PDB file of C-alpha atoms and ligand atoms in Angstrom:
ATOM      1  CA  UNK A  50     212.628  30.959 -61.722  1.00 44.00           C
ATOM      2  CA  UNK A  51     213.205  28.749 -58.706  1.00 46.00           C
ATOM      3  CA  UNK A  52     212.880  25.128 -58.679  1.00 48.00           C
ATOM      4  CA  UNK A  53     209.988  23.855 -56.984  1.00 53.00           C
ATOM      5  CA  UNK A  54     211.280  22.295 -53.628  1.00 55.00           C
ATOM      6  CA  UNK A  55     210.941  18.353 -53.595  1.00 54.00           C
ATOM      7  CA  UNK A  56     209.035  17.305 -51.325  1.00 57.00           C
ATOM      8  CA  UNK A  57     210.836  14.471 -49.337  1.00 58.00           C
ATOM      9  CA  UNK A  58     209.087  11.597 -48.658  1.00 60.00           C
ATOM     10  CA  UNK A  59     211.943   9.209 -47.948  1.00 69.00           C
ATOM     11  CA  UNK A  60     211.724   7.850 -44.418  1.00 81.00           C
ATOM     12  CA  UNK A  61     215.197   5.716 -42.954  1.00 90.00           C
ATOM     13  CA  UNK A  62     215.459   2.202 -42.882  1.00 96.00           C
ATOM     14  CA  UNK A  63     215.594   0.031 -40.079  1.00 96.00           C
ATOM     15  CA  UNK A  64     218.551  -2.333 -40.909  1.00 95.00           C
ATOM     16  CA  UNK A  65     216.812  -6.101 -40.794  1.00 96.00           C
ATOM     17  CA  UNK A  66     219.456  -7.224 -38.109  1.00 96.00           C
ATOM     18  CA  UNK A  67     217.809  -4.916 -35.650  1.00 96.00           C
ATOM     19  CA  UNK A  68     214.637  -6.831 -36.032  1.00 97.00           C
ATOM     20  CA  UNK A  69     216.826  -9.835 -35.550  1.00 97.00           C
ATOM     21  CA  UNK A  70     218.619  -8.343 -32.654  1.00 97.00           C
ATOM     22  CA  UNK A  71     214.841  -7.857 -30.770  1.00 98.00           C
ATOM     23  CA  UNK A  72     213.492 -11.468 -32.291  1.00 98.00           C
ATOM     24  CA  UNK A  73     216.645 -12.607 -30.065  1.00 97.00           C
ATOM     25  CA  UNK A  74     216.203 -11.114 -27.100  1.00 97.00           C
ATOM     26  CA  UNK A  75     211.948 -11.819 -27.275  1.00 97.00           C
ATOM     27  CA  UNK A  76     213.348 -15.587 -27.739  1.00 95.00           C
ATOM     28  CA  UNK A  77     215.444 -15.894 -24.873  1.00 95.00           C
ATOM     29  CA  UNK A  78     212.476 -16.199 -22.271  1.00 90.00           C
ATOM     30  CA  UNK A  79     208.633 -16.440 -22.513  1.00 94.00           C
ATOM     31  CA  UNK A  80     207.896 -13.825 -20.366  1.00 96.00           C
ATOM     32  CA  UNK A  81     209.476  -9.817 -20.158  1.00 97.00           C
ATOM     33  CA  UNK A  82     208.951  -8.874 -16.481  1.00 97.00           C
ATOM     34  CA  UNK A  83     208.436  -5.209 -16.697  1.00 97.00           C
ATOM     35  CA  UNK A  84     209.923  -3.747 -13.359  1.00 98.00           C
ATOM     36  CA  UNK A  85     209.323  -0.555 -12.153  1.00 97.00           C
ATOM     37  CA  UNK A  86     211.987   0.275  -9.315  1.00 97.00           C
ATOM     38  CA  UNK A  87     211.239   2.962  -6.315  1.00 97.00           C
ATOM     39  CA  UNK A  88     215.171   2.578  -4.854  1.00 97.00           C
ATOM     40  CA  UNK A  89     218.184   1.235  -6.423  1.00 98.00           C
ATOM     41  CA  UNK A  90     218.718  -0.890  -3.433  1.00 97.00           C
ATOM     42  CA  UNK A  91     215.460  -2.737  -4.546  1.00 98.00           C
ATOM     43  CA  UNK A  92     216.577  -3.637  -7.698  1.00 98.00           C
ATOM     44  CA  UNK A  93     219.401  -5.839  -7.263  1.00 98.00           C
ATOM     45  CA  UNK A  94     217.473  -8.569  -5.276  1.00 98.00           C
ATOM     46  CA  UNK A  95     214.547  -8.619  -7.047  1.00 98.00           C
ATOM     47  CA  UNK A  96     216.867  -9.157 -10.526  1.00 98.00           C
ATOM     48  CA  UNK A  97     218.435 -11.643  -8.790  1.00 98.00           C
ATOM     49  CA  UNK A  98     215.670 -13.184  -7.928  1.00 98.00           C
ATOM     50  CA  UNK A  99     214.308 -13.492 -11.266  1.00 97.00           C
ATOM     51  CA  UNK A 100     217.696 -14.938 -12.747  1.00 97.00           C
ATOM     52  CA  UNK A 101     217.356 -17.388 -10.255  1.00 96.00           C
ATOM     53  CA  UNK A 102     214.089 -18.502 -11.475  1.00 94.00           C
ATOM     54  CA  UNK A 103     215.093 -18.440 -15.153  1.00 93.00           C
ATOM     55  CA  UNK A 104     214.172 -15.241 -16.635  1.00 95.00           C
ATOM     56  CA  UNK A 105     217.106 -12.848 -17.632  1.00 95.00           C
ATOM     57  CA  UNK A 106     215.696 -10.485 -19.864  1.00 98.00           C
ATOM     58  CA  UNK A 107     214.580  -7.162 -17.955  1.00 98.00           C
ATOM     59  CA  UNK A 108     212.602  -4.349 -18.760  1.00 98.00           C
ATOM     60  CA  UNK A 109     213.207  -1.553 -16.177  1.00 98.00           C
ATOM     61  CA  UNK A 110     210.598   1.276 -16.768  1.00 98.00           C
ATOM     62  CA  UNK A 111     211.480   4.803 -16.864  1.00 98.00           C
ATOM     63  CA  UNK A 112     208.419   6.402 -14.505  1.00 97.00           C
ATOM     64  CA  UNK A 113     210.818   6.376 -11.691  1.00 97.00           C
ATOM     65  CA  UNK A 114     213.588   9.250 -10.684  1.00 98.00           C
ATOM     66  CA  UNK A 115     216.007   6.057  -9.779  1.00 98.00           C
ATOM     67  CA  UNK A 116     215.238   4.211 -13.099  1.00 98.00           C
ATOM     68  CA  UNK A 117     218.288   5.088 -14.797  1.00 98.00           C
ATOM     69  CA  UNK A 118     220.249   5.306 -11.899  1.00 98.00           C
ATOM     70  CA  UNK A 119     219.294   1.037 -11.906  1.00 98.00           C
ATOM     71  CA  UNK A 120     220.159   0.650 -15.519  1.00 98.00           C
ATOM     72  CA  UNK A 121     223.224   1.413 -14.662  1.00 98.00           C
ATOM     73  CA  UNK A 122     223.606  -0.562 -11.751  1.00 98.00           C
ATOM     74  CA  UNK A 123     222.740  -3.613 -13.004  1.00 98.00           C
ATOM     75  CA  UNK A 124     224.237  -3.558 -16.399  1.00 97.00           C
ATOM     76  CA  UNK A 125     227.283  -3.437 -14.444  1.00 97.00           C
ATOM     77  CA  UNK A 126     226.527  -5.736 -11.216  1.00 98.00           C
ATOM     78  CA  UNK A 127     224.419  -8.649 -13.364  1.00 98.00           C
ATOM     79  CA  UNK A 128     226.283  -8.797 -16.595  1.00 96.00           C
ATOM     80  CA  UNK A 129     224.706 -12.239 -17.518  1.00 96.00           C
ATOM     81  CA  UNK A 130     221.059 -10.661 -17.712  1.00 98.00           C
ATOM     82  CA  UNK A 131     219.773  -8.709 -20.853  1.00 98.00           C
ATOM     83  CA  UNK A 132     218.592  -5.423 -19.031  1.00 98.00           C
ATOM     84  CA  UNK A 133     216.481  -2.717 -21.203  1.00 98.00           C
ATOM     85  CA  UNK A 134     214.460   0.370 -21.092  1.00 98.00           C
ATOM     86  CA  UNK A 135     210.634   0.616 -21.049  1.00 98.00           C
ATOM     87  CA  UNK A 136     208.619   3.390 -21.182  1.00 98.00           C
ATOM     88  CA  UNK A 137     210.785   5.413 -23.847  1.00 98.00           C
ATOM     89  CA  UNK A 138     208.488   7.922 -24.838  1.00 98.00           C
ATOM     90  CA  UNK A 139     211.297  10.573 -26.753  1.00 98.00           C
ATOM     91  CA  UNK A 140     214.374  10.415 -28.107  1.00 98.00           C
ATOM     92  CA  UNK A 141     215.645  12.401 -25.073  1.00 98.00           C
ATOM     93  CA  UNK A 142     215.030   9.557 -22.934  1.00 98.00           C
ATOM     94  CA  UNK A 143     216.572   6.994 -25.627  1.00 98.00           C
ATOM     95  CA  UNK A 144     219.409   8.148 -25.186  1.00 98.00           C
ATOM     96  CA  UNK A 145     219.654   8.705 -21.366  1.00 98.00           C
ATOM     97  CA  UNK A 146     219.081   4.879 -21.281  1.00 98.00           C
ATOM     98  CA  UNK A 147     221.799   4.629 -24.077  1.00 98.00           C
ATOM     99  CA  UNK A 148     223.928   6.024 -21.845  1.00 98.00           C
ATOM    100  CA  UNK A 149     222.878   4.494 -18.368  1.00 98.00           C
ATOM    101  CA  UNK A 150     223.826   0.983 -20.733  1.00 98.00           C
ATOM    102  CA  UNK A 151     220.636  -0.220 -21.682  1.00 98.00           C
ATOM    103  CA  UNK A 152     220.871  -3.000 -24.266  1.00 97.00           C
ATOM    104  CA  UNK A 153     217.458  -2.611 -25.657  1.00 98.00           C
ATOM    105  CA  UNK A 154     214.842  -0.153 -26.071  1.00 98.00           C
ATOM    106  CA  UNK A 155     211.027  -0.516 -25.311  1.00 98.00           C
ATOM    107  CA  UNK A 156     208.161   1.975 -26.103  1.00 98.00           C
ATOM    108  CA  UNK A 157     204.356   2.340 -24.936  1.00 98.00           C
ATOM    109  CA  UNK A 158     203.893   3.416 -28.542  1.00 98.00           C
ATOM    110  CA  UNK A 159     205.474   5.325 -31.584  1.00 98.00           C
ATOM    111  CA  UNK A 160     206.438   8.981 -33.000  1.00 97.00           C
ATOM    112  CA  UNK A 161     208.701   9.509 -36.184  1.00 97.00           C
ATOM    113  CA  UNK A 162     211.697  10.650 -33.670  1.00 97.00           C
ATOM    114  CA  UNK A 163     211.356   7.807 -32.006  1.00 98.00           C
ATOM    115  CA  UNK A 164     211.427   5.708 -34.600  1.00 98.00           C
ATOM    116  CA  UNK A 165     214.131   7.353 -36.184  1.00 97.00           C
ATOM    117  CA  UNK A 166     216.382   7.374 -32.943  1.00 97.00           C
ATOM    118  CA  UNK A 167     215.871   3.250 -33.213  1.00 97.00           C
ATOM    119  CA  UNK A 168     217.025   3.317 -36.676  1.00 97.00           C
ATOM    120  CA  UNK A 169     220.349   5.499 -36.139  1.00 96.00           C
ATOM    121  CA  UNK A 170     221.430   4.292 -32.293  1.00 97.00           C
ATOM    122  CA  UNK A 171     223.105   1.231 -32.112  1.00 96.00           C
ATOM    123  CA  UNK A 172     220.392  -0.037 -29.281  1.00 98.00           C
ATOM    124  CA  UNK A 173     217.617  -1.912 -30.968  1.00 98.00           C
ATOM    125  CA  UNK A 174     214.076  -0.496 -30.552  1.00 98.00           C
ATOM    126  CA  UNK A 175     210.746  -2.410 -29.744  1.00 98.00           C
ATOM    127  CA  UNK A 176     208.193  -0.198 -30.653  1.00 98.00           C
ATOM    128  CA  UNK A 177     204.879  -0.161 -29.074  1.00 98.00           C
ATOM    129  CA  UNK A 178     201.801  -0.434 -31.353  1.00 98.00           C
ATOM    130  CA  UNK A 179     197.992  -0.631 -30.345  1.00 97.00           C
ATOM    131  CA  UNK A 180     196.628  -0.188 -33.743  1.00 97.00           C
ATOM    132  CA  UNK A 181     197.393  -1.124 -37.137  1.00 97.00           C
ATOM    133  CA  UNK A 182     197.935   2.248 -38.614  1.00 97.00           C
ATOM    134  CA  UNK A 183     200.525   2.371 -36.169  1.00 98.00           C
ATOM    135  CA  UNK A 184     202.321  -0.698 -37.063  1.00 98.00           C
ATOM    136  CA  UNK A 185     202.057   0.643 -40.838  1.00 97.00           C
ATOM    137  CA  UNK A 186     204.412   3.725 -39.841  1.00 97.00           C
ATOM    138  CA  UNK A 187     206.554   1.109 -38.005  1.00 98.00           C
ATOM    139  CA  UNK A 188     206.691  -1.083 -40.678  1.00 98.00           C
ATOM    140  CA  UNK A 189     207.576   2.112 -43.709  1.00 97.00           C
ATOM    141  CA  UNK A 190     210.698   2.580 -41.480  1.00 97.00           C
ATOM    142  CA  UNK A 191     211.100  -1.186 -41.552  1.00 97.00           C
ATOM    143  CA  UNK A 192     210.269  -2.373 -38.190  1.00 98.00           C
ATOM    144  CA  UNK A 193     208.952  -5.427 -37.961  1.00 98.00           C
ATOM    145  CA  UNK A 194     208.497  -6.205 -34.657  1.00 98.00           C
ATOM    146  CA  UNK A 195     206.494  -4.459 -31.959  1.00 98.00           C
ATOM    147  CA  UNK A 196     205.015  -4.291 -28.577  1.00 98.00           C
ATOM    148  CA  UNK A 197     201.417  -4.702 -28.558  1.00 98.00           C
ATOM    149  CA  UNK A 198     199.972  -2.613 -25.952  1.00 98.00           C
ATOM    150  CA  UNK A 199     197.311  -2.286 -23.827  1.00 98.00           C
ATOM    151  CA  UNK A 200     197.245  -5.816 -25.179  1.00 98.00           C
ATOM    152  CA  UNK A 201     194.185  -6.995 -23.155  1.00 97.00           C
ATOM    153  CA  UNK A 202     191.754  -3.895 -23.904  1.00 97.00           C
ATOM    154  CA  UNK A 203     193.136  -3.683 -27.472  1.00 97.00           C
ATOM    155  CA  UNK A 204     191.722  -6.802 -28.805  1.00 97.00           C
ATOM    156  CA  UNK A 205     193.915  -9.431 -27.112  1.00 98.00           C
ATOM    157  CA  UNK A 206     195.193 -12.649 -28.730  1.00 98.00           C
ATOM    158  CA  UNK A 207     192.416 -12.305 -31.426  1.00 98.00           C
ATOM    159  CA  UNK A 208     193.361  -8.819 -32.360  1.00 98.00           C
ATOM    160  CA  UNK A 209     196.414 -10.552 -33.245  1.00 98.00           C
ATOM    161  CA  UNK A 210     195.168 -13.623 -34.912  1.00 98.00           C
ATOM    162  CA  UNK A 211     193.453 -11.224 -37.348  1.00 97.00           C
ATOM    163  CA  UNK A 212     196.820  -9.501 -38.484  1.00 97.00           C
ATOM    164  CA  UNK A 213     198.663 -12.783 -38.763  1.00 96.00           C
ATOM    165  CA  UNK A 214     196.952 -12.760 -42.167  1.00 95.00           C
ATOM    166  CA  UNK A 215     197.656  -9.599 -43.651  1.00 96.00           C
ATOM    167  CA  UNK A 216     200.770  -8.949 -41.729  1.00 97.00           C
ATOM    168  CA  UNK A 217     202.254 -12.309 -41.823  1.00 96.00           C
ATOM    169  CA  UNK A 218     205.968 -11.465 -41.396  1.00 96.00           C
ATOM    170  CA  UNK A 219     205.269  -9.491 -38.344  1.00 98.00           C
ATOM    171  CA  UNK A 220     205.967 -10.483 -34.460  1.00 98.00           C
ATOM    172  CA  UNK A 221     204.839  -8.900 -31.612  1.00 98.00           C
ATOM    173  CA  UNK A 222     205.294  -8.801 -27.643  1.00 98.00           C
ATOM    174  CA  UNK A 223     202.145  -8.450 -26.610  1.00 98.00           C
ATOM    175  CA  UNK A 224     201.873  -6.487 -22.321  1.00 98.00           C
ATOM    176  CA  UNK A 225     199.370  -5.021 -20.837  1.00 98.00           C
ATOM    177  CA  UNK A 226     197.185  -7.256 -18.529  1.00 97.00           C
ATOM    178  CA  UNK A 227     198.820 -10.244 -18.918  1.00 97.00           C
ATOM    179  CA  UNK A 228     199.050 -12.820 -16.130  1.00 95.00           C
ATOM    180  CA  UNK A 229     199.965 -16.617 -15.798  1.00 94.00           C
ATOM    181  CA  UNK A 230     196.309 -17.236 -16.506  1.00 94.00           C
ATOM    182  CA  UNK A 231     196.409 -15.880 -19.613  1.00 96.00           C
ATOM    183  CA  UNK A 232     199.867 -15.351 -21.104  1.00 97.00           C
ATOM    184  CA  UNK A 233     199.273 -18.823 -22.840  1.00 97.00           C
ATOM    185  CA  UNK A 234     196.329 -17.754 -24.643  1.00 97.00           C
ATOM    186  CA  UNK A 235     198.798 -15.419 -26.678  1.00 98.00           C
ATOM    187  CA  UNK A 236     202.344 -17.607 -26.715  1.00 97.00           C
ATOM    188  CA  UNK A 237     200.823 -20.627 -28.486  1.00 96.00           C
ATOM    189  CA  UNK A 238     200.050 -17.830 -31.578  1.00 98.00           C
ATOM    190  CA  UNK A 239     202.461 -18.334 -34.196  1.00 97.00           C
ATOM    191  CA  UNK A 240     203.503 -14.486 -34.562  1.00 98.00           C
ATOM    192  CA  UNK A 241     204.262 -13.782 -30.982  1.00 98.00           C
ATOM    193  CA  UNK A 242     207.601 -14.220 -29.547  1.00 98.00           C
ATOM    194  CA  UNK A 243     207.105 -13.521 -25.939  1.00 97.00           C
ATOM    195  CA  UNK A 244     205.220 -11.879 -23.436  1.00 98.00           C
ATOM    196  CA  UNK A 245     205.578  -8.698 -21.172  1.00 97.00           C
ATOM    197  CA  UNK A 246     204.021  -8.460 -17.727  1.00 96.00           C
ATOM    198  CA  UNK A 247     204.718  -6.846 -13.967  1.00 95.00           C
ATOM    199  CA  UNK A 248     203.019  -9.723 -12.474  1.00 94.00           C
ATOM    200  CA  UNK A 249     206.617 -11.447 -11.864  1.00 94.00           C
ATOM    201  CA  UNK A 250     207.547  -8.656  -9.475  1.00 95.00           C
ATOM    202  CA  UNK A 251     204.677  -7.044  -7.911  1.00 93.00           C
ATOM    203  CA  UNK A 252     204.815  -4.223  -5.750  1.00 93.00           C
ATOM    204  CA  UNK A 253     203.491  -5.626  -2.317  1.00 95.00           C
ATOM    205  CA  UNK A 254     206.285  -8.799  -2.773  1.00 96.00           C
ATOM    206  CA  UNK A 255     209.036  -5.882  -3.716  1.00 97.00           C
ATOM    207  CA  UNK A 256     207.806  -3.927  -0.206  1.00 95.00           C
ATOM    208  CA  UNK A 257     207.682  -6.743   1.618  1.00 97.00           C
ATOM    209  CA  UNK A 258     211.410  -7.710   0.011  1.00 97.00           C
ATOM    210  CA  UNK A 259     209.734 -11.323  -0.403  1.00 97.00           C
ATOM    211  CA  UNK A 260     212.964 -12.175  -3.230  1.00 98.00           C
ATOM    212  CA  UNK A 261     212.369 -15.777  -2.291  1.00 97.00           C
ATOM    213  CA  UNK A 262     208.372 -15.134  -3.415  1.00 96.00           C
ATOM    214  CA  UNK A 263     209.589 -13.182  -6.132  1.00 97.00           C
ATOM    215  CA  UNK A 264     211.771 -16.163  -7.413  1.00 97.00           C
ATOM    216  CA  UNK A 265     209.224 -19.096  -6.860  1.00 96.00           C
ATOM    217  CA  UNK A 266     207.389 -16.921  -9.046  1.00 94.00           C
ATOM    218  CA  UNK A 267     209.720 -16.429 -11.627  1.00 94.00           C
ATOM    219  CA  UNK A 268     209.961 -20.499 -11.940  1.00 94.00           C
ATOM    220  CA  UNK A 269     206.360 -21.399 -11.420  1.00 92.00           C
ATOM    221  CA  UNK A 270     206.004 -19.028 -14.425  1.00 91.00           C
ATOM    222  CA  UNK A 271     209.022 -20.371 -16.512  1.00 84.00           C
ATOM    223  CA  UNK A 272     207.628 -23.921 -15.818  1.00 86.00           C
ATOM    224  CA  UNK A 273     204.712 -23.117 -16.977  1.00 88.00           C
ATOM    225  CA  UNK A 274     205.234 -21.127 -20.383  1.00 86.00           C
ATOM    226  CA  UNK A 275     208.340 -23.137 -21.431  1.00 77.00           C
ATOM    227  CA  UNK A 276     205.636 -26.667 -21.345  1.00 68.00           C
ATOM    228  CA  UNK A 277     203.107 -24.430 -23.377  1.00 61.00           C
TER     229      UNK A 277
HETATM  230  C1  3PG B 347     203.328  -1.619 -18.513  1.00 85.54           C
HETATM  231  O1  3PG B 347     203.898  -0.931 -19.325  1.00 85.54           O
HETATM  232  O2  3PG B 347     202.821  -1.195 -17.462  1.00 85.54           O
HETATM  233  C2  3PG B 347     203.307  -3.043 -18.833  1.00 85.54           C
HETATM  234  O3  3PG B 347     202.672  -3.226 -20.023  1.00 85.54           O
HETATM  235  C3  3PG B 347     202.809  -3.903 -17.749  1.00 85.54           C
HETATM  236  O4  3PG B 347     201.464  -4.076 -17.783  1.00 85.54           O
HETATM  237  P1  3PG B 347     200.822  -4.990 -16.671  1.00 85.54           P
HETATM  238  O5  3PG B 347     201.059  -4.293 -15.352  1.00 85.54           O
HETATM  239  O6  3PG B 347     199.351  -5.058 -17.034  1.00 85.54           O
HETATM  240  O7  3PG B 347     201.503  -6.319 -16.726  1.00 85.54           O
END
């Protein structure tokens, strides 16, 4: 007679530096600007810009046909700035930014392959949660620390005040309609580590190549979140 087949329920574990390799990166500046480039040319000033006003961790989404294209570029032209992925919706894609040289991962939300492609690259992975079934599959693979998104519409800062208590060992970056007005409102909670938003770089100041607008922004905002 053949032996029943096991099921297998084992799932792979997120090594606990990866966590510490995204707590890092979430530390270095209050803010995330997500940037979402229509040419390569476009990208280098506007970076610059935002160096220049303090902030030198970059999340370049992938909804454009150039996106990669400026991973590469700037990985390679602004070596002093962090510069990651966004919008990594398969594995496919995780490892097209892999190899375009992005230095960390971020996703609108989470599948097992995603998760797993976070746990065996050597690119850490901020997954995106917007409820807390979610962040239980995040967290049986060992992640621990997530993007919280749409953050506004999905309960803002008190959605996560609430899972400070039960999930008291996990952080989040919190991005969807945030602005200046508000990004406080979620920084001075105790498990958030930064904030993501596009308001750094909108699109009319990119058009208009305003890089000098772009950078007062980038300190106004800086000034701001680093007093609290
Ligand atoms: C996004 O993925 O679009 C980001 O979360 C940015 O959201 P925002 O435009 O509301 O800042």
């Amino acid at each position: 007679m053949g032996m029943q087949k096991q099921k297998n329920i084992m799932t792979s574990k997120l090594p606990s530096s990866k966590n510490d390799q995204i707590e890092t990166l979430c530390s270095m500046s209050p803010v995330i600007p997500v940037l979402t480039f229509e040419t390569v040319e476009e990208a280098l000033p506007v970076s610059e810009a935002l160096l220049e006003g303090g902030i030198t961790v970059l999340e370049i989404t992938l909804r454009t046909p150039v996106a990669l294209d400026v991973i590469k570029m700037l990985s390679e032209k602004l070596p002093e700035a962090k510069v990651g992925a966004g919008t990594i919706t398969t594995p496919e894609l995780y490892h097209s930014a892999e190899e375009a040289g992005a230095c960390f991962m971020v996703s609108p939300g989470l599948t097992n392959e995603l998760l797993e492609a976070g746990v065996t690259s050597d690119i850490p992975l901020l997954p995106g949660i917007q409820t807390i079934s979610e962040m239980l599959l995040g967290l049986q693979y060992n992640y621990q620390r997530f993007k919280f998104f749409p953050a506004s519409v999905s309960g803002g800062p008190q959605a996560l005040k609430a899972y400070s208590g039960p999930f008291g060992d996990v952080k989040f970056c919190p991005t969807g309609g945030i602005s200046l007005d508000n990004a406080q409102d979620y920084l001075k909670l105790s498990n958030v580590m930064c904030v993501g938003g596009s308001w750094l770089a909108p699109k009319n100041l990119i058009e208009e190549k305003n890089w000098a607008g772009i950078k007062q922004r980038a300190q106004e905002t800086f000034i701001k979140l680093q007093q609290g």
